[in-house]
Amino acid sequence: MSNSLAGEKPAIRKDFFSALVLGIETSCDETAAAIVRRTGEGRGEILSNVVRSQIDDHALYGGVVPEIAARAHIAMLDGIVRLAMKDADVAFADLDAIAATAGPGLIGGVIVGLMTAKAIALAADKPLVAVNHLEAHALTARLTDGVPFPYLMLLVSGGHTQFVMARGVGDYVRLGFTIDDALGEAFDKTAKLLGLSYPGGPAVEKAARSGDGTRFDLPRPLLNRPGLDMSFAGLKTAVRVAAERCEPVSDQDVSDLCASFQEAAADVVSSRARRALEQFSQTYPGIEPVLVMAGGVAANTRIREGLNEAAQATGARLVAPPPHLCTDNAAMIAWAGTERLALGLVDPLNVSPRPRWPLDQEAKPMLGEGRKGAKV
Ligand code: KG4
Ligand code: ZN
C-alpha cells in the first residue's frame, strides 16, 4: 500500500474490522497523541493517551494565544508521539493508519499536527485519516459506551455549544446552537470578571460550592422562545452588573454569583436538552433516546445534574464519558480514525487543514461558532 500526493486514495481493505491507529490532536491548547485499538466487534481500547496541556503557557494572558500555542505544539509534539507509542508498546509498522485533527481549530496548531501525521504516514507508508475535531467529540461515546446511531449530542466547550443529531459517521444534523458566547467561554469570562483563575470553568464550579445559587436572580436568555438555540452573553453581563451592585465584592458575594450563574446556565441547558430529546423521540419513535455529552463544560457537576433531570423527564439515557475524554484528547481522534477507516474513508497527503469545518455542512453558518478560533 503506498500513499499518494496527487489525491487518489491509497488502496485499503474494504473488509476492515479491526485496526490500530495513532491519533494526533493539536487544534487548541492541548498537545496530544494516543493509540487506540478497534476490535473486530467495533469496540475500542485505549492503549495510550498522552495529553500535555498548555494552560500554564497561556494563563498570564487569560486565554489561548494562537502563536504561543502553535510554537508549543512544534516543541512538544515529537516527544508526545514517541511517548504514546512507547506507552502502547507499538511501532509505526504495527499501525493501520495515522489520524490527525484537520480542523476546525487554531490554524497554526492544526497545521503542526496534520503535517506531522502526513510525515509519519509517508515515512511509514500508512494511510492518513483527516479527522474533524467536532466529529471526534461526537464519536467518543461510541468508544466509551458503544452507543449505536442515531443519538443526540450536546457539545459544550470553550468554543462551541450545540445540539447535534448523530445519524452515522460523517452524517450530522445541527439542531440548535449558541447565538453568541459558547458556554465554556461564558464560564471563562465570568471567572475573569470576578477575579478567579484561568481556565474559569473549574474555578467557577469550585467557588459555587460554598455559594447560594438563589441569591441573584439572573436571566435565562431565549428560554421562552421556540427552537433549540441558546444565548449566554447576556448572562455573563448580568453577573457583571450584579457584581458592580455588590461593590466592594466579598468572597461570599463571588461564591453566590458563581452559584447563581451556574444555576442559570444549568437551567438553560437542561430545558433545551429536554426539548431536544422530545424532538429526537418524534423523529425516531421506538428508538431509545440517548443524550451524549462532550466538551470541557461536561465536566461540571451542576450542568450534568441539569442534563440528568432532562433525561429522566423524557425517559432518555444520559451518556457522559469520563471528564478526561470529554475535554480535548487524542484518543478521540484515533477512535474517529478507526471509525472512518472501517468505512474506507482515508485522505490523500495533500488534504488541507481547515480553520472552520462545521459538522453539519448544510446548516447555516453559526453566529456563535469559532469566535475563539478553536476552543472546541
Ligand atoms: O473541551 P475543552 O477542554 O477545550 C476547548 O474548549 O477546546 O473545554 C474547555 C472549556 C473551558 O471554557 C473551561 O472553562 C470549560 O471547558 N470547563 C468547565 C469545567 N471544566 C472545564 N466549565 C465548567 N465547569 C467545569 N468544571
Ligand atoms: Zn474540543
GROMACS .gro file of C-alpha atoms and ligand atoms in nm:
model
  403
    1MET     CA    1   0.000   0.000   0.000
    2SER     CA    2   0.150   0.336  -0.086
    3ASN     CA    3   0.048   0.691  -0.020
    4SER     CA    4  -0.023   0.949  -0.285
    5LEU     CA    5   0.034   1.321  -0.306
    6ALA     CA    6  -0.193   1.362  -0.607
    7GLY     CA    7  -0.525   1.298  -0.437
    8GLU     CA    8  -0.604   0.943  -0.540
    9LYS     CA    9  -0.689   0.727  -0.241
   10PRO     CA   10  -0.447   0.459  -0.129
   11ALA     CA   11  -0.574   0.106  -0.172
   12ILE     CA   12  -0.739  -0.002   0.151
   13ARG     CA   13  -0.901  -0.320   0.271
   14LYS     CA   14  -1.275  -0.279   0.230
   15ASP     CA   15  -1.343  -0.552   0.488
   16PHE     CA   16  -1.170  -0.351   0.760
   17PHE     CA   17  -1.296  -0.457   1.102
   18SER     CA   18  -1.010  -0.423   1.347
   19ALA     CA   19  -0.749  -0.151   1.340
   20LEU     CA   20  -0.465   0.005   1.537
   21VAL     CA   21  -0.450   0.381   1.491
   22LEU     CA   22  -0.225   0.665   1.611
   23GLY     CA   23  -0.423   0.984   1.679
   24ILE     CA   24  -0.280   1.336   1.698
   25GLU     CA   25  -0.459   1.641   1.843
   26THR     CA   26  -0.322   1.997   1.824
   27SER     CA   27  -0.622   2.216   1.741
   28CYS     CA   28  -0.614   2.432   2.052
   29ASP     CA   29  -0.408   2.430   2.370
   30GLU     CA   30  -0.353   2.059   2.424
   31THR     CA   31  -0.072   1.870   2.251
   32ALA     CA   32  -0.186   1.509   2.244
   33ALA     CA   33  -0.116   1.169   2.092
   34ALA     CA   34  -0.283   0.833   2.157
   35ILE     CA   35  -0.300   0.478   2.031
   36VAL     CA   36  -0.642   0.315   2.006
   37ARG     CA   37  -0.725  -0.038   1.901
   38ARG     CA   38  -1.061  -0.118   1.745
   39THR     CA   39  -1.164  -0.479   1.775
   40GLY     CA   40  -1.349  -0.683   1.516
   41GLU     CA   41  -1.678  -0.621   1.700
   42GLY     CA   42  -1.631  -0.245   1.678
   43ARG     CA   43  -1.529  -0.197   2.042
   44GLY     CA   44  -1.243   0.035   2.130
   45GLU     CA   45  -0.946   0.001   2.360
   46ILE     CA   46  -0.720   0.292   2.453
   47LEU     CA   47  -0.362   0.163   2.463
   48SER     CA   48  -0.209   0.501   2.543
   49ASN     CA   49  -0.336   0.857   2.579
   50VAL     CA   50  -0.082   1.134   2.632
   51VAL     CA   51  -0.203   1.493   2.679
   52ARG     CA   52   0.021   1.789   2.750
   53SER     CA   53  -0.186   2.092   2.845
   54GLN     CA   54  -0.053   2.439   2.764
   55ILE     CA   55  -0.260   2.604   3.038
   56ASP     CA   56   0.050   2.745   3.212
   57ASP     CA   57   0.180   2.891   2.883
   58HIS     CA   58  -0.141   3.092   2.834
   59ALA     CA   59  -0.253   3.164   3.193
   60LEU     CA   60  -0.076   3.502   3.201
   61TYR     CA   61  -0.293   3.621   2.909
   62GLY     CA   62  -0.625   3.485   3.044
   63GLY     CA   63  -0.690   3.291   2.723
   64VAL     CA   64  -0.525   3.096   2.443
   65VAL     CA   65  -0.270   3.291   2.235
   66PRO     CA   66  -0.259   3.124   1.890
   67GLU     CA   67   0.112   3.189   1.816
   68ILE     CA   68   0.221   3.062   2.157
   69ALA     CA   69   0.002   2.755   2.108
   70ALA     CA   70   0.147   2.673   1.765
   71ARG     CA   71   0.507   2.711   1.887
   72ALA     CA   72   0.441   2.492   2.189
   73HIS     CA   73   0.288   2.222   1.966
   74ILE     CA   74   0.603   2.227   1.748
   75ALA     CA   75   0.826   2.197   2.054
   76MET     CA   76   0.630   1.917   2.219
   77LEU     CA   77   0.460   1.702   1.956
   78ASP     CA   78   0.751   1.475   1.855
   79GLY     CA   79   0.811   1.376   2.216
   80ILE     CA   80   0.440   1.329   2.287
   81VAL     CA   81   0.402   1.096   1.986
   82ARG     CA   82   0.710   0.899   2.094
   83LEU     CA   83   0.567   0.867   2.445
   84ALA     CA   84   0.228   0.748   2.316
   85MET     CA   85   0.400   0.483   2.101
   86LYS     CA   86   0.617   0.373   2.394
   87ASP     CA   87   0.325   0.358   2.642
   88ALA     CA   88   0.130   0.141   2.399
   89ASP     CA   89   0.440  -0.063   2.315
   90VAL     CA   90   0.384  -0.041   1.940
   91ALA     CA   91   0.596   0.055   1.640
   92PHE     CA   92   0.491   0.261   1.337
   93ALA     CA   93   0.496  -0.060   1.132
   94ASP     CA   94   0.222  -0.207   1.358
   95LEU     CA   95  -0.021   0.076   1.283
   96ASP     CA   96  -0.306   0.058   1.033
   97ALA     CA   97  -0.339   0.435   0.994
   98ILE     CA   98  -0.238   0.777   1.125
   99ALA     CA   99  -0.527   1.007   1.221
  100ALA     CA  100  -0.493   1.378   1.298
  101THR     CA  101  -0.725   1.669   1.363
  102ALA     CA  102  -0.750   1.860   1.033
  103GLY     CA  103  -0.990   2.123   1.175
  104PRO     CA  104  -1.170   2.317   1.300
  105GLY     CA  105  -0.923   2.494   1.521
  106LEU     CA  106  -0.642   2.744   1.554
  107ILE     CA  107  -0.485   2.704   1.215
  108GLY     CA  108  -0.119   2.717   1.327
  109GLY     CA  109  -0.172   2.427   1.565
  110VAL     CA  110  -0.380   2.226   1.318
  111ILE     CA  111  -0.101   2.260   1.058
  112VAL     CA  112   0.160   2.131   1.306
  113GLY     CA  113  -0.042   1.818   1.390
  114LEU     CA  114  -0.159   1.744   1.037
  115MET     CA  115   0.189   1.791   0.883
  116THR     CA  116   0.336   1.563   1.149
  117ALA     CA  117   0.075   1.299   1.070
  118LYS     CA  118   0.143   1.333   0.697
  119ALA     CA  119   0.517   1.289   0.754
  120ILE     CA  120   0.463   0.974   0.963
  121ALA     CA  121   0.211   0.837   0.711
  122LEU     CA  122   0.453   0.895   0.424
  123ALA     CA  123   0.758   0.757   0.604
  124ALA     CA  124   0.574   0.450   0.741
  125ASP     CA  125   0.365   0.403   0.425
  126LYS     CA  126   0.035   0.409   0.614
  127PRO     CA  127  -0.300   0.568   0.526
  128LEU     CA  128  -0.381   0.914   0.661
  129VAL     CA  129  -0.719   0.999   0.813
  130ALA     CA  130  -0.800   1.371   0.840
  131VAL     CA  131  -1.038   1.400   1.134
  132ASN     CA  132  -1.294   1.670   1.210
  133HIS     CA  133  -1.232   1.754   1.577
  134LEU     CA  134  -1.606   1.801   1.640
  135GLU     CA  135  -1.680   1.461   1.491
  136ALA     CA  136  -1.420   1.310   1.725
  137HIS     CA  137  -1.606   1.462   2.023
  138ALA     CA  138  -1.931   1.326   1.881
  139LEU     CA  139  -1.796   0.972   1.837
  140THR     CA  140  -1.631   0.943   2.182
  141ALA     CA  141  -1.945   0.789   2.335
  142ARG     CA  142  -1.913   0.502   2.087
  143LEU     CA  143  -1.558   0.439   2.211
  144THR     CA  144  -1.651   0.453   2.579
  145ASP     CA  145  -2.005   0.312   2.576
  146GLY     CA  146  -2.060   0.160   2.231
  147VAL     CA  147  -2.361   0.390   2.172
  148PRO     CA  148  -2.539   0.298   1.846
  149PHE     CA  149  -2.658   0.558   1.591
  150PRO     CA  150  -2.875   0.762   1.600
  151TYR     CA  151  -2.820   0.963   1.916
  152LEU     CA  152  -2.829   1.320   2.035
  153MET     CA  153  -2.511   1.502   2.133
  154LEU     CA  154  -2.465   1.818   2.335
  155LEU     CA  155  -2.121   1.965   2.273
  156VAL     CA  156  -2.042   2.226   2.539
  157SER     CA  157  -1.687   2.358   2.529
  158GLY     CA  158  -1.487   2.678   2.518
  159GLY     CA  159  -1.570   2.741   2.151
  160HIS     CA  160  -1.891   2.553   2.079
  161THR     CA  161  -2.231   2.496   2.231
  162GLN     CA  162  -2.458   2.295   2.007
  163PHE     CA  163  -2.710   2.013   1.993
  164VAL     CA  164  -2.635   1.770   1.712
  165MET     CA  165  -2.821   1.464   1.590
  166ALA     CA  166  -2.557   1.199   1.513
  167ARG     CA  167  -2.705   0.973   1.243
  168GLY     CA  168  -2.387   0.799   1.130
  169VAL     CA  169  -2.017   0.858   1.069
  170GLY     CA  170  -1.998   1.182   0.867
  171ASP     CA  171  -2.376   1.231   0.898
  172TYR     CA  172  -2.480   1.500   1.148
  173VAL     CA  173  -2.770   1.741   1.174
  174ARG     CA  174  -2.730   2.050   1.388
  175LEU     CA  175  -3.046   2.116   1.589
  176GLY     CA  176  -2.953   2.422   1.794
  177PHE     CA  177  -2.656   2.634   1.887
  178THR     CA  178  -2.548   2.937   2.085
  179ILE     CA  179  -2.613   3.262   1.904
  180ASP     CA  180  -2.330   3.436   2.090
  181ASP     CA  181  -2.082   3.304   2.350
  182ALA     CA  182  -2.010   2.934   2.394
  183LEU     CA  183  -2.097   2.820   2.746
  184GLY     CA  184  -1.731   2.750   2.835
  185GLU     CA  185  -1.645   3.098   2.713
  186ALA     CA  186  -1.918   3.242   2.940
  187PHE     CA  187  -1.770   3.046   3.234
  188ASP     CA  188  -1.423   3.179   3.147
  189LYS     CA  189  -1.538   3.541   3.112
  190THR     CA  190  -1.744   3.524   3.432
  191ALA     CA  191  -1.439   3.390   3.618
  192LYS     CA  192  -1.222   3.667   3.479
  193LEU     CA  193  -1.458   3.947   3.578
  194LEU     CA  194  -1.484   3.802   3.930
  195GLY     CA  195  -1.105   3.782   3.959
  196LEU     CA  196  -1.090   3.400   3.952
  197SER     CA  197  -0.815   3.196   3.785
  198TYR     CA  198  -0.792   3.068   3.426
  199PRO     CA  199  -0.942   2.843   3.294
  200GLY     CA  200  -1.259   2.976   3.451
  201GLY     CA  201  -1.493   2.677   3.442
  202PRO     CA  202  -1.331   2.475   3.722
  203ALA     CA  203  -1.273   2.797   3.924
  204VAL     CA  204  -1.640   2.900   3.899
  205GLU     CA  205  -1.753   2.550   3.993
  206LYS     CA  206  -1.525   2.547   4.297
  207ALA     CA  207  -1.638   2.891   4.418
  208ALA     CA  208  -2.004   2.797   4.361
  209ARG     CA  209  -1.975   2.507   4.608
  210SER     CA  210  -1.989   2.748   4.901
  211GLY     CA  211  -2.240   2.982   4.736
  212ASP     CA  212  -2.615   3.040   4.740
  213GLY     CA  213  -2.749   2.984   4.388
  214THR     CA  214  -3.079   3.155   4.467
  215ARG     CA  215  -2.935   3.487   4.586
  216PHE     CA  216  -2.912   3.654   4.243
  217ASP     CA  217  -3.200   3.624   4.001
  218LEU     CA  218  -3.001   3.602   3.676
  219PRO     CA  219  -3.167   3.583   3.331
  220ARG     CA  220  -3.234   3.259   3.139
  221PRO     CA  221  -3.198   3.403   2.786
  222LEU     CA  222  -3.414   3.268   2.500
  223LEU     CA  223  -3.576   3.018   2.734
  224ASN     CA  224  -3.929   3.113   2.637
  225ARG     CA  225  -3.857   3.109   2.265
  226PRO     CA  226  -3.928   2.807   2.045
  227GLY     CA  227  -3.641   2.609   1.894
  228LEU     CA  228  -3.315   2.492   2.046
  229ASP     CA  229  -3.089   2.794   2.019
  230MET     CA  230  -2.917   2.931   2.328
  231SER     CA  231  -2.754   3.256   2.437
  232PHE     CA  232  -2.505   3.312   2.717
  233ALA     CA  233  -2.360   3.661   2.657
  234GLY     CA  234  -2.644   3.832   2.847
  235LEU     CA  235  -2.598   3.602   3.143
  236LYS     CA  236  -2.233   3.697   3.177
  237THR     CA  237  -2.324   4.067   3.151
  238ALA     CA  238  -2.589   4.021   3.422
  239VAL     CA  239  -2.319   3.879   3.651
  240ARG     CA  240  -2.109   4.190   3.587
  241VAL     CA  241  -2.399   4.423   3.674
  242ALA     CA  242  -2.484   4.222   3.989
  243ALA     CA  243  -2.117   4.228   4.096
  244GLU     CA  244  -2.099   4.606   4.048
  245ARG     CA  245  -2.401   4.644   4.277
  246CYS     CA  246  -2.217   4.446   4.549
  247GLU     CA  247  -1.904   4.665   4.550
  248PRO     CA  248  -1.685   4.602   4.744
  249VAL     CA  249  -1.729   4.239   4.638
  250SER     CA  250  -1.664   3.988   4.919
  251ASP     CA  251  -1.560   3.623   4.882
  252GLN     CA  252  -1.916   3.524   4.975
  253ASP     CA  253  -2.054   3.754   4.702
  254VAL     CA  254  -1.824   3.583   4.448
  255SER     CA  255  -1.939   3.239   4.561
  256ASP     CA  256  -2.307   3.341   4.544
  257LEU     CA  257  -2.258   3.498   4.200
  258CYS     CA  258  -2.084   3.180   4.072
  259ALA     CA  259  -2.357   2.957   4.214
  260SER     CA  260  -2.632   3.178   4.067
  261PHE     CA  261  -2.454   3.181   3.728
  262GLN     CA  262  -2.427   2.803   3.733
  263GLU     CA  263  -2.796   2.765   3.823
  264ALA     CA  264  -2.899   2.984   3.531
  265ALA     CA  265  -2.666   2.805   3.286
  266ALA     CA  266  -2.785   2.462   3.404
  267ASP     CA  267  -3.149   2.570   3.368
  268VAL     CA  268  -3.095   2.684   3.009
  269VAL     CA  269  -2.903   2.373   2.906
  270SER     CA  270  -3.144   2.141   3.087
  271SER     CA  271  -3.460   2.287   2.937
  272ARG     CA  272  -3.309   2.290   2.589
  273ALA     CA  273  -3.194   1.928   2.632
  274ARG     CA  274  -3.544   1.828   2.731
  275ARG     CA  275  -3.686   1.984   2.417
  276ALA     CA  276  -3.411   1.828   2.202
  277LEU     CA  277  -3.488   1.483   2.345
  278GLU     CA  278  -3.859   1.527   2.276
  279GLN     CA  279  -3.769   1.618   1.918
  280PHE     CA  280  -3.549   1.307   1.896
  281SER     CA  281  -3.837   1.084   2.004
  282GLN     CA  282  -4.067   1.240   1.746
  283THR     CA  283  -3.809   1.180   1.473
  284TYR     CA  284  -3.719   0.828   1.586
  285PRO     CA  285  -4.024   0.676   1.759
  286GLY     CA  286  -3.943   0.340   1.918
  287ILE     CA  287  -3.569   0.411   1.947
  288GLU     CA  288  -3.431   0.468   2.296
  289PRO     CA  289  -3.333   0.836   2.315
  290VAL     CA  290  -2.971   0.879   2.420
  291LEU     CA  291  -2.810   1.211   2.506
  292VAL     CA  292  -2.433   1.212   2.483
  293MET     CA  293  -2.225   1.486   2.649
  294ALA     CA  294  -1.899   1.621   2.510
  295GLY     CA  295  -1.667   1.915   2.570
  296GLY     CA  296  -1.496   2.061   2.877
  297VAL     CA  297  -1.813   2.202   3.036
  298ALA     CA  298  -1.949   1.847   3.051
  299ALA     CA  299  -1.713   1.805   3.348
  300ASN     CA  300  -1.934   2.045   3.551
  301THR     CA  301  -2.137   1.861   3.815
  302ARG     CA  302  -2.428   2.109   3.818
  303ILE     CA  303  -2.457   2.102   3.437
  304ARG     CA  304  -2.454   1.721   3.450
  305GLU     CA  305  -2.730   1.729   3.711
  306GLY     CA  306  -2.939   1.953   3.486
  307LEU     CA  307  -2.894   1.716   3.194
  308ASN     CA  308  -2.978   1.421   3.414
  309GLU     CA  309  -3.305   1.588   3.509
  310ALA     CA  310  -3.384   1.641   3.139
  311ALA     CA  311  -3.303   1.278   3.061
  312GLN     CA  312  -3.517   1.149   3.348
  313ALA     CA  313  -3.812   1.367   3.246
  314THR     CA  314  -3.805   1.231   2.891
  315GLY     CA  315  -3.714   0.868   2.960
  316ALA     CA  316  -3.376   0.910   2.792
  317ARG     CA  317  -3.034   0.767   2.877
  318LEU     CA  318  -2.755   1.014   2.953
  319VAL     CA  319  -2.409   0.907   2.845
  320ALA     CA  320  -2.127   1.111   2.994
  321PRO     CA  321  -1.778   0.990   2.902
  322PRO     CA  322  -1.521   1.037   3.181
  323PRO     CA  323  -1.411   1.403   3.203
  324HIS     CA  324  -1.063   1.336   3.057
  325LEU     CA  325  -1.229   1.205   2.740
  326CYS     CA  326  -1.482   1.495   2.730
  327THR     CA  327  -1.202   1.753   2.714
  328ASP     CA  328  -0.959   1.765   2.421
  329ASN     CA  329  -0.753   1.448   2.382
  330ALA     CA  330  -0.605   1.233   2.107
  331ALA     CA  331  -0.780   0.905   2.196
  332MET     CA  332  -1.097   1.053   2.046
  333ILE     CA  333  -0.905   1.144   1.729
  334ALA     CA  334  -0.758   0.793   1.699
  335TRP     CA  335  -1.103   0.641   1.760
  336ALA     CA  336  -1.264   0.867   1.496
  337GLY     CA  337  -0.980   0.749   1.270
  338THR     CA  338  -1.078   0.386   1.324
  339GLU     CA  339  -1.444   0.467   1.254
  340ARG     CA  340  -1.359   0.633   0.924
  341LEU     CA  341  -1.103   0.370   0.833
  342ALA     CA  342  -1.363   0.096   0.886
  343LEU     CA  343  -1.566   0.265   0.611
  344GLY     CA  344  -1.265   0.304   0.382
  345LEU     CA  345  -1.259   0.681   0.438
  346VAL     CA  346  -0.895   0.784   0.410
  347ASP     CA  347  -0.740   1.105   0.282
  348PRO     CA  348  -0.466   1.200   0.037
  349LEU     CA  349  -0.143   1.355   0.165
  350ASN     CA  350  -0.239   1.690   0.013
  351VAL     CA  351  -0.553   1.722   0.229
  352SER     CA  352  -0.581   2.080   0.361
  353PRO     CA  353  -0.612   2.192   0.724
  354ARG     CA  354  -0.940   2.377   0.787
  355PRO     CA  355  -0.984   2.655   1.046
  356ARG     CA  356  -1.364   2.622   1.012
  357TRP     CA  357  -1.530   2.291   0.946
  358PRO     CA  358  -1.892   2.257   1.061
  359LEU     CA  359  -2.021   1.910   1.140
  360ASP     CA  360  -2.343   1.978   0.955
  361GLN     CA  361  -2.238   2.113   0.615
  362GLU     CA  362  -2.598   2.202   0.529
  363ALA     CA  363  -2.661   2.420   0.836
  364LYS     CA  364  -2.638   2.796   0.805
  365PRO     CA  365  -2.319   2.950   0.950
  366MET     CA  366  -2.336   2.987   1.328
  367LEU     CA  367  -2.304   3.336   1.470
  368GLY     CA  368  -2.152   3.193   1.784
  369GLU     CA  369  -1.922   2.947   1.612
  370GLY     CA  370  -1.548   2.963   1.614
  371ARG     CA  371  -1.518   3.310   1.766
  372LYS     CA  372  -1.216   3.195   1.964
  373GLY     CA  373  -1.098   3.018   1.651
  374ALA     CA  374  -1.059   2.681   1.805
  375LYS     CA  375  -1.173   2.647   2.161
  376VAL     CA  376  -1.390   2.347   2.083
  377KG4     O1  377  -1.335   2.098   2.550
  377KG4     P1  378  -1.237   2.182   2.624
  377KG4     O2  379  -1.138   2.115   2.714
  377KG4     O3  380  -1.147   2.266   2.530
  377KG4     C1  381  -1.183   2.353   2.434
  377KG4     O4  382  -1.281   2.431   2.452
  377KG4     O5  383  -1.111   2.346   2.336
  377KG4     O6  384  -1.321   2.289   2.706
  377KG4     C2  385  -1.262   2.392   2.776
  377KG4     C3  386  -1.372   2.474   2.835
  377KG4     C4  387  -1.321   2.599   2.904
  377KG4     O7  388  -1.403   2.707   2.868
  377KG4     C5  389  -1.335   2.563   3.052
  377KG4     O8  390  -1.354   2.676   3.135
  377KG4     C6  391  -1.455   2.473   3.050
  377KG4     O9  392  -1.442   2.396   2.932
  377KG4     N1  393  -1.459   2.386   3.168
  377KG4     C7  394  -1.557   2.390   3.261
  377KG4     C8  395  -1.521   2.298   3.363
  377KG4     N2  396  -1.403   2.238   3.324
  377KG4     C9  397  -1.368   2.294   3.205
  377KG4     N3  398  -1.668   2.464   3.268
  377KG4    C10  399  -1.747   2.447   3.376
  377KG4     N4  400  -1.719   2.362   3.476
  377KG4    C11  401  -1.607   2.286   3.474
  377KG4     N5  402  -1.580   2.203   3.575
  378ZN      ZN  403  -1.264   2.006   2.167
   0.00000   0.00000   0.00000
